[in-house]
Coordinates of C-alpha atoms in Angstrom, one line a residue:
Chain Y
M847 CA 95.2 60.4 139.9
A848 CA 98.5 62.0 140.7
Y849 CA 99.1 62.9 137.1
Q850 CA 96.1 65.3 137.0
L851 CA 98.0 67.4 139.5
Y852 CA 100.9 67.9 137.2
R853 CA 99.0 68.4 134.0
N854 CA 99.8 72.0 133.8
T855 CA 103.3 71.9 135.2
T856 CA 105.4 69.6 133.1
S857 CA 105.7 71.4 129.8
G858 CA 106.1 75.0 128.8
N859 CA 103.4 74.4 126.3
S860 CA 100.9 74.0 129.1
L861 CA 97.5 75.7 129.0
Q862 CA 98.7 78.1 131.6
E863 CA 95.6 77.5 133.6
S864 CA 97.2 79.0 136.6
L865 CA 97.9 82.2 134.9
E866 CA 94.4 82.4 133.5
E867 CA 93.2 81.9 137.0
L868 CA 95.3 84.8 138.0
I869 CA 93.7 87.0 135.5
R870 CA 90.2 85.7 135.7
G871 CA 89.8 85.2 139.4
S872 CA 91.3 86.4 142.6
L873 CA 94.3 84.1 142.7
N874 CA 97.2 86.4 143.6
I875 CA 100.1 84.0 144.2
Y876 CA 100.6 80.3 144.0
R877 CA 103.5 78.1 144.9
F878 CA 104.3 74.5 144.8
C879 CA 107.4 73.2 146.5
D880 CA 108.1 70.0 148.4
N881 CA 104.7 68.7 147.4
V882 CA 103.0 71.5 149.2
W883 CA 100.7 74.0 147.5
T884 CA 100.4 77.5 148.8
F885 CA 97.8 79.9 147.4
V886 CA 97.1 83.5 148.3
L887 CA 93.7 84.8 147.2
N888 CA 92.3 88.3 147.5
D889 CA 88.7 89.5 148.0
V890 CA 87.2 86.1 148.6
E891 CA 83.6 85.2 149.4
F892 CA 83.0 82.0 151.4
R893 CA 79.4 81.1 150.9
E894 CA 77.6 78.5 153.0
V895 CA 73.9 77.9 152.9
T896 CA 73.3 80.0 155.9
E897 CA 76.4 82.2 156.1
L898 CA 78.4 84.5 153.9
I899 CA 82.0 85.5 154.8
K900 CA 83.9 88.0 152.9
V901 CA 87.7 88.2 153.3
D902 CA 90.4 90.5 151.9
K903 CA 93.2 87.9 151.9
V904 CA 93.2 84.1 152.2
K905 CA 96.3 82.0 152.4
I906 CA 95.7 78.3 151.7
V907 CA 98.4 75.7 152.4
A908 CA 97.6 72.3 151.0
C909 CA 99.6 69.2 151.5
D910 CA 99.2 66.0 149.5
G911 CA 97.8 63.3 151.6
K912 CA 95.5 60.4 151.6
N913 CA 93.1 61.7 154.2
S914 CA 92.8 65.5 153.7
G915 CA 94.6 68.7 153.2
S916 CA 95.1 71.2 156.0
N917 CA 93.8 74.8 155.7
T918 CA 94.9 77.9 157.5
T919 CA 93.3 81.3 157.0
E920 CA 94.5 84.7 158.3
Chain R
M223 CA 125.0 86.2 37.7
D224 CA 121.8 84.4 37.5
Q225 CA 118.8 84.7 39.6
N226 CA 119.6 81.7 41.7
N227 CA 122.7 82.9 43.4
S228 CA 121.5 86.2 44.7
L229 CA 118.8 84.9 46.9
P230 CA 118.9 82.0 49.4
P231 CA 117.6 78.9 47.8
Y232 CA 114.5 78.8 49.8
A233 CA 113.5 82.3 48.9
Q234 CA 113.8 81.8 45.2
G235 CA 110.3 80.9 44.8
L236 CA 109.2 84.0 46.6
A237 CA 111.3 86.4 44.5
S238 CA 108.9 86.4 41.6
P239 CA 105.7 88.1 42.1
Q240 CA 103.8 84.9 41.3
G241 CA 105.6 83.1 44.1
A242 CA 105.2 85.6 46.8
M243 CA 102.4 84.7 49.1
T244 CA 102.5 87.9 51.0
P245 CA 103.5 91.3 50.0
G246 CA 106.8 90.8 51.7
I247 CA 109.1 87.9 52.4
P248 CA 108.7 86.5 55.9
I249 CA 110.8 88.5 58.2
F250 CA 112.3 85.7 60.2
S251 CA 113.7 82.7 58.4
P252 CA 116.1 80.0 59.4
M253 CA 119.0 81.9 58.0
M254 CA 118.0 85.2 59.4
P255 CA 116.3 84.5 62.7
Y256 CA 116.5 88.0 63.9
G257 CA 115.6 89.7 60.7
T258 CA 117.9 91.6 58.5
G259 CA 119.2 95.1 58.2
L260 CA 118.6 96.0 61.7
T261 CA 121.4 96.2 64.1
P262 CA 120.7 97.2 67.7
Q263 CA 121.8 100.6 68.6
P264 CA 122.6 102.0 72.1
I265 CA 119.6 103.9 73.4
Q266 CA 120.1 107.7 73.3
N267 CA 117.0 108.7 75.2
T268 CA 114.4 107.2 77.4
N269 CA 111.3 107.8 75.3
S270 CA 110.4 104.6 73.7
L271 CA 108.3 106.1 71.0
S272 CA 111.1 108.3 69.8
I273 CA 113.4 105.3 69.9
L274 CA 111.1 103.6 67.5
E275 CA 111.2 106.7 65.3
E276 CA 114.9 106.7 65.5
Q277 CA 115.1 103.1 64.5
Q278 CA 112.9 103.8 61.6
R279 CA 115.0 106.7 60.5
Q280 CA 118.1 104.6 60.8
Q281 CA 116.6 101.8 58.9
Q282 CA 115.5 104.1 56.1
Q283 CA 119.0 105.5 55.9
Q284 CA 120.4 102.0 55.7
Q285 CA 117.9 101.0 53.1
Q286 CA 118.7 104.1 51.0
Q287 CA 122.4 103.4 51.3
Q288 CA 122.0 99.8 50.4
A289 CA 119.6 100.6 47.6
Q290 CA 122.1 103.1 46.2
A291 CA 124.8 100.5 46.4
Q292 CA 122.7 97.9 44.8
Q293 CA 121.6 100.2 42.1
Q294 CA 125.2 101.0 41.2
A295 CA 126.0 97.3 41.2
Q296 CA 123.0 96.6 39.2
Q297 CA 123.8 99.2 36.6
Q298 CA 127.1 97.5 36.2
Q299 CA 125.4 94.2 35.8
Q300 CA 123.0 95.6 33.3
Q301 CA 125.8 96.8 31.2
Q302 CA 127.5 93.5 31.4
Q303 CA 124.6 91.1 31.4
Q304 CA 121.7 90.4 29.2
Q305 CA 119.3 89.6 32.0
A306 CA 118.9 93.2 33.1
V307 CA 115.3 92.9 33.8
A308 CA 115.7 89.9 36.0
A309 CA 118.4 91.8 38.0
V310 CA 116.1 94.7 38.5
Q311 CA 113.4 92.4 39.7
Q312 CA 115.8 90.8 42.1
S313 CA 116.9 94.2 43.5
A314 CA 113.3 95.3 43.8
S315 CA 112.4 92.2 45.7
Q316 CA 115.5 92.6 47.8
Q317 CA 114.7 96.1 48.6
A318 CA 111.2 95.0 49.5
T319 CA 112.6 92.3 51.6
Q320 CA 114.8 94.7 53.5
G321 CA 112.2 97.3 53.6
A322 CA 109.7 94.9 55.1
S323 CA 112.2 93.3 57.3
G324 CA 113.5 96.6 58.5
Q325 CA 110.1 97.8 59.5
T326 CA 108.4 94.9 61.1
P327 CA 111.0 93.9 63.6
Q328 CA 110.0 97.0 65.5
L329 CA 106.8 95.3 66.3
F330 CA 108.7 92.7 68.2
H331 CA 111.0 95.0 70.1
S332 CA 108.6 95.7 72.9
Q333 CA 111.5 96.7 75.1
T334 CA 114.2 99.2 74.3
L335 CA 117.4 97.6 73.0
T336 CA 120.5 98.1 75.0
T337 CA 122.9 96.0 73.0
A338 CA 125.3 97.3 70.3
P339 CA 127.3 95.2 67.8
L340 CA 131.0 94.8 68.4
P341 CA 132.9 97.5 66.5
G342 CA 134.4 96.3 63.3
T343 CA 131.9 93.6 62.7
T344 CA 128.7 93.6 60.8
P345 CA 126.7 91.1 62.6
L346 CA 124.9 88.7 60.5
Y347 CA 122.9 87.7 63.5
P348 CA 122.3 90.4 66.0
S349 CA 123.3 90.0 69.6
P350 CA 121.5 87.1 71.2
L351 CA 120.3 89.5 73.8
T352 CA 118.0 91.0 71.2
P353 CA 114.6 89.8 72.0
M354 CA 112.7 88.5 69.0
T355 CA 109.5 87.9 70.9
P356 CA 107.8 90.2 73.4
I357 CA 109.4 90.0 76.8
T358 CA 107.7 87.3 78.7
P359 CA 105.7 89.0 81.4
A360 CA 106.4 88.3 85.0
T361 CA 104.4 85.4 86.5
P362 CA 100.9 86.6 86.3
A363 CA 100.4 88.8 89.3
S364 CA 98.3 86.7 91.5
E365 CA 97.0 89.0 94.2
S366 CA 98.3 88.5 97.7
S367 CA 95.8 86.7 99.8
G368 CA 95.0 89.8 101.9
I369 CA 95.1 87.6 104.9
V370 CA 97.9 88.0 107.5
P371 CA 98.6 85.1 109.8
Q372 CA 98.6 86.2 113.5
L373 CA 101.3 85.0 115.7
Q374 CA 100.0 82.9 118.6
N375 CA 103.1 81.6 120.4
I376 CA 106.8 82.2 120.5
V377 CA 109.3 79.9 122.1
S378 CA 112.7 81.3 123.0
T379 CA 115.7 80.4 125.0
V380 CA 118.3 82.3 126.9
N381 CA 121.3 81.5 129.1
L382 CA 121.4 83.2 132.5
G383 CA 125.1 82.3 132.7
C384 CA 125.2 80.9 136.3
K385 CA 124.2 77.9 138.2
L386 CA 120.9 78.2 140.0
D387 CA 119.4 76.7 143.2
L388 CA 115.9 75.8 142.1
K389 CA 114.6 75.2 145.6
T390 CA 115.5 78.7 146.7
I391 CA 113.8 80.1 143.6
A392 CA 110.7 78.1 144.1
L393 CA 110.4 79.0 147.8
R394 CA 111.1 82.7 147.5
A395 CA 109.7 83.7 144.1
R396 CA 106.1 84.2 143.4
N397 CA 104.1 82.1 141.0
A398 CA 106.6 79.3 140.8
E399 CA 106.2 75.5 140.8
Y400 CA 108.9 73.0 141.4
N401 CA 108.4 69.3 141.5
P402 CA 111.8 67.7 140.9
K403 CA 110.3 64.2 141.0
R404 CA 108.2 65.1 137.9
F405 CA 110.3 67.7 136.1
A406 CA 113.7 69.1 136.9
A407 CA 112.9 72.8 136.4
V408 CA 111.1 75.6 138.1
I409 CA 108.0 76.7 136.2
M410 CA 107.4 80.3 136.7
R411 CA 104.8 82.6 135.2
I412 CA 104.4 86.4 134.9
R413 CA 101.3 88.3 134.0
E414 CA 102.7 90.9 131.6
P415 CA 103.6 89.7 129.0
R416 CA 101.6 86.6 129.8
T417 CA 104.2 83.9 129.6
T418 CA 105.6 80.8 131.2
A419 CA 109.3 80.1 131.8
L420 CA 111.1 76.9 132.5
I421 CA 114.2 77.6 134.6
F422 CA 116.8 74.9 134.9
S423 CA 119.6 74.5 137.4
S424 CA 122.2 75.0 134.7
G425 CA 121.1 78.6 134.3
K426 CA 119.4 78.0 131.0
M427 CA 115.8 79.1 130.6
V428 CA 113.0 78.5 128.1
C429 CA 110.3 81.2 127.7
T430 CA 107.0 80.4 126.0
G431 CA 103.6 81.9 125.4
A432 CA 104.5 85.4 124.0
K433 CA 102.7 86.7 121.0
S434 CA 105.5 88.7 119.4
E435 CA 109.3 88.5 119.2
E436 CA 109.7 91.7 121.3
Q437 CA 107.3 90.4 124.0
S438 CA 109.3 87.2 124.2
R439 CA 112.5 89.1 124.8
L440 CA 110.9 91.4 127.3
A441 CA 109.4 88.5 129.2
A442 CA 112.7 86.6 129.3
R443 CA 114.4 89.8 130.7
K444 CA 111.7 90.0 133.4
Y445 CA 112.4 86.4 134.5
A446 CA 116.1 87.1 134.5
R447 CA 115.5 90.1 136.7
V448 CA 113.4 88.0 139.1
V449 CA 116.3 85.5 139.4
Q450 CA 118.7 88.3 139.8
K451 CA 116.7 89.9 142.7
L452 CA 116.8 86.6 144.5
G453 CA 120.6 87.0 144.7
F454 CA 121.9 85.1 141.7
P455 CA 124.4 86.7 139.3
A456 CA 122.1 86.3 136.3
K457 CA 123.1 87.6 132.9
F458 CA 121.2 87.6 129.6
L459 CA 123.3 85.6 127.1
D460 CA 122.4 84.1 123.7
F461 CA 118.7 85.0 123.5
K462 CA 117.3 83.1 120.6
I463 CA 113.9 82.6 119.2
Q464 CA 113.5 78.9 118.6
N465 CA 110.0 78.5 117.2
M466 CA 107.1 80.7 116.1
V467 CA 103.5 79.6 115.7
G468 CA 100.9 81.5 113.6
S469 CA 97.3 80.9 112.6
C470 CA 94.8 82.3 110.2
D471 CA 91.5 81.6 108.5
V472 CA 91.1 81.4 104.7
K473 CA 87.3 81.8 105.2
F474 CA 86.3 78.9 102.9
P475 CA 86.0 75.1 103.5
I476 CA 88.8 73.0 102.0
R477 CA 88.8 69.6 100.3
L478 CA 91.5 67.9 102.3
E479 CA 91.2 64.6 100.4
G480 CA 91.9 66.3 97.2
L481 CA 94.9 68.2 98.6
V482 CA 96.5 65.0 100.0
L483 CA 96.0 63.3 96.7
T484 CA 97.8 65.9 94.6
H485 CA 100.4 67.0 97.2
Q486 CA 101.1 63.6 98.7
Q487 CA 104.8 64.1 98.9
F488 CA 104.2 67.0 101.3
S489 CA 100.9 66.1 103.0
S490 CA 99.8 63.5 105.5
Y491 CA 96.1 63.3 106.3
E492 CA 94.7 60.7 108.7
P493 CA 91.3 61.8 109.8
E494 CA 91.0 59.0 112.2
L495 CA 94.1 60.1 114.0
F496 CA 93.9 63.9 113.6
P497 CA 91.3 66.0 111.8
G498 CA 93.9 68.3 110.2
L499 CA 96.0 67.7 107.2
I500 CA 99.7 68.1 108.1
Y501 CA 101.5 69.8 105.2
R502 CA 105.3 69.9 105.4
M503 CA 106.4 72.7 103.2
I504 CA 110.0 72.5 101.9
K505 CA 110.7 76.1 101.3
P506 CA 110.4 77.7 103.7
R507 CA 110.6 74.8 106.1
I508 CA 107.3 75.2 107.8
V509 CA 104.7 72.7 108.9
L510 CA 101.1 73.7 108.3
L511 CA 98.0 72.2 109.9
I512 CA 95.1 72.6 107.5
F513 CA 91.6 72.0 108.6
V514 CA 88.4 71.5 106.7
S515 CA 86.9 74.7 108.2
G516 CA 89.6 76.7 106.4
K517 CA 91.6 77.4 109.5
V518 CA 95.4 77.1 109.1
V519 CA 98.1 76.8 111.7
L520 CA 101.7 77.4 110.7
T521 CA 104.6 76.4 112.9
G522 CA 108.3 75.8 112.8
A523 CA 109.4 79.3 111.9
K524 CA 112.5 81.0 113.2
V525 CA 111.5 84.3 111.8
R526 CA 108.1 86.0 111.2
A527 CA 108.8 86.3 107.5
E528 CA 108.8 82.5 107.1
I529 CA 105.2 82.3 108.4
Y530 CA 104.1 84.9 106.0
E531 CA 105.9 83.3 103.1
A532 CA 104.5 79.9 103.8
F533 CA 101.0 81.2 103.9
E534 CA 101.4 83.1 100.7
N535 CA 102.7 79.8 99.1
I536 CA 99.8 77.7 100.4
Y537 CA 97.0 80.1 99.8
P538 CA 96.7 79.6 96.0
I539 CA 96.8 75.9 96.5
L540 CA 94.0 76.0 99.1
K541 CA 92.0 78.2 96.7
G542 CA 92.2 75.4 94.2
F543 CA 90.8 72.9 96.7
R544 CA 87.9 75.1 97.9
K545 CA 84.8 73.1 98.6
T546 CA 82.0 74.2 96.3
T547 CA 79.1 72.5 98.0

């Protein structure tokens, strides 16, 4: 399971999925250090069945853990 | 003097009118491979037609001189010998020989002659540079394929010239990944040119993903500037392109089985392992992946020209293995 996380990081010949995400979607910045992922997204739409939330900037901090990752928005 | 000494033994049968098979003696014979009576002259002008005319004029002059000399000798012979008629016949046939040999070599001199005999010698055999057959044409001009492989990936390396703290870079730079447990380098990406860099703590860096040599260099410089702005004394030393990958489409299906049979010392084709034929070209040293669809991938080049050269080499071979069904 852990290997999937590193599929696009080990070699320079990677598929550059992150970069394609940058171009395609709204992913502005990403970072991975000390096993912690940080993403900054722009112009994001959170859609739930009943609600729709639009946001200019979302910062996601995700830690690797067995139970769950923690999320913070600003 | 009798008839037998004047002419080479093999030509005796041809001296008499009954023996001659053709109007003239064959021009080129074992003793006179380049014909007789014609010595190459330095070219005076560039017009080949006029050169031929000049040669004709020169030959006629030579023939006349030789004919005159022979006539004088023959007259002496006639006065001394009783076989005057035979001598005249010999001279006539010799004149014919030289006349014929003097004229027809022109047909074989399709190129202007640029050699001259050494002064003081009358060459029995003209200079070996004299062509006796038409100049062999250049290898038949097979048209270039008209297809240009497109570069897909360039891998290059550069030395930033200073030790780097990868954790600092990963924390402060944007779009960077650093997982030392998995891989001992920071993986950084930039949008323009769209590339990925592996940055090592030694200061060395690998830049991949660019589509041209210039883009690869530009991207490497951008990464170096990012590192520099983070406070490291980064330089840009020994930039070198390590590998170039190109691809193209020949637009027809290919019989890979046939190709691996005839080029087995270069090819390896294991369809159960990989659907493409791996062709390792020796010169230039390029590896080609050839697929049934006609798509070709070329890799291993250090310069763009190697990709192009390898494709021009393989294209006629692939045409020979085109699938007809």
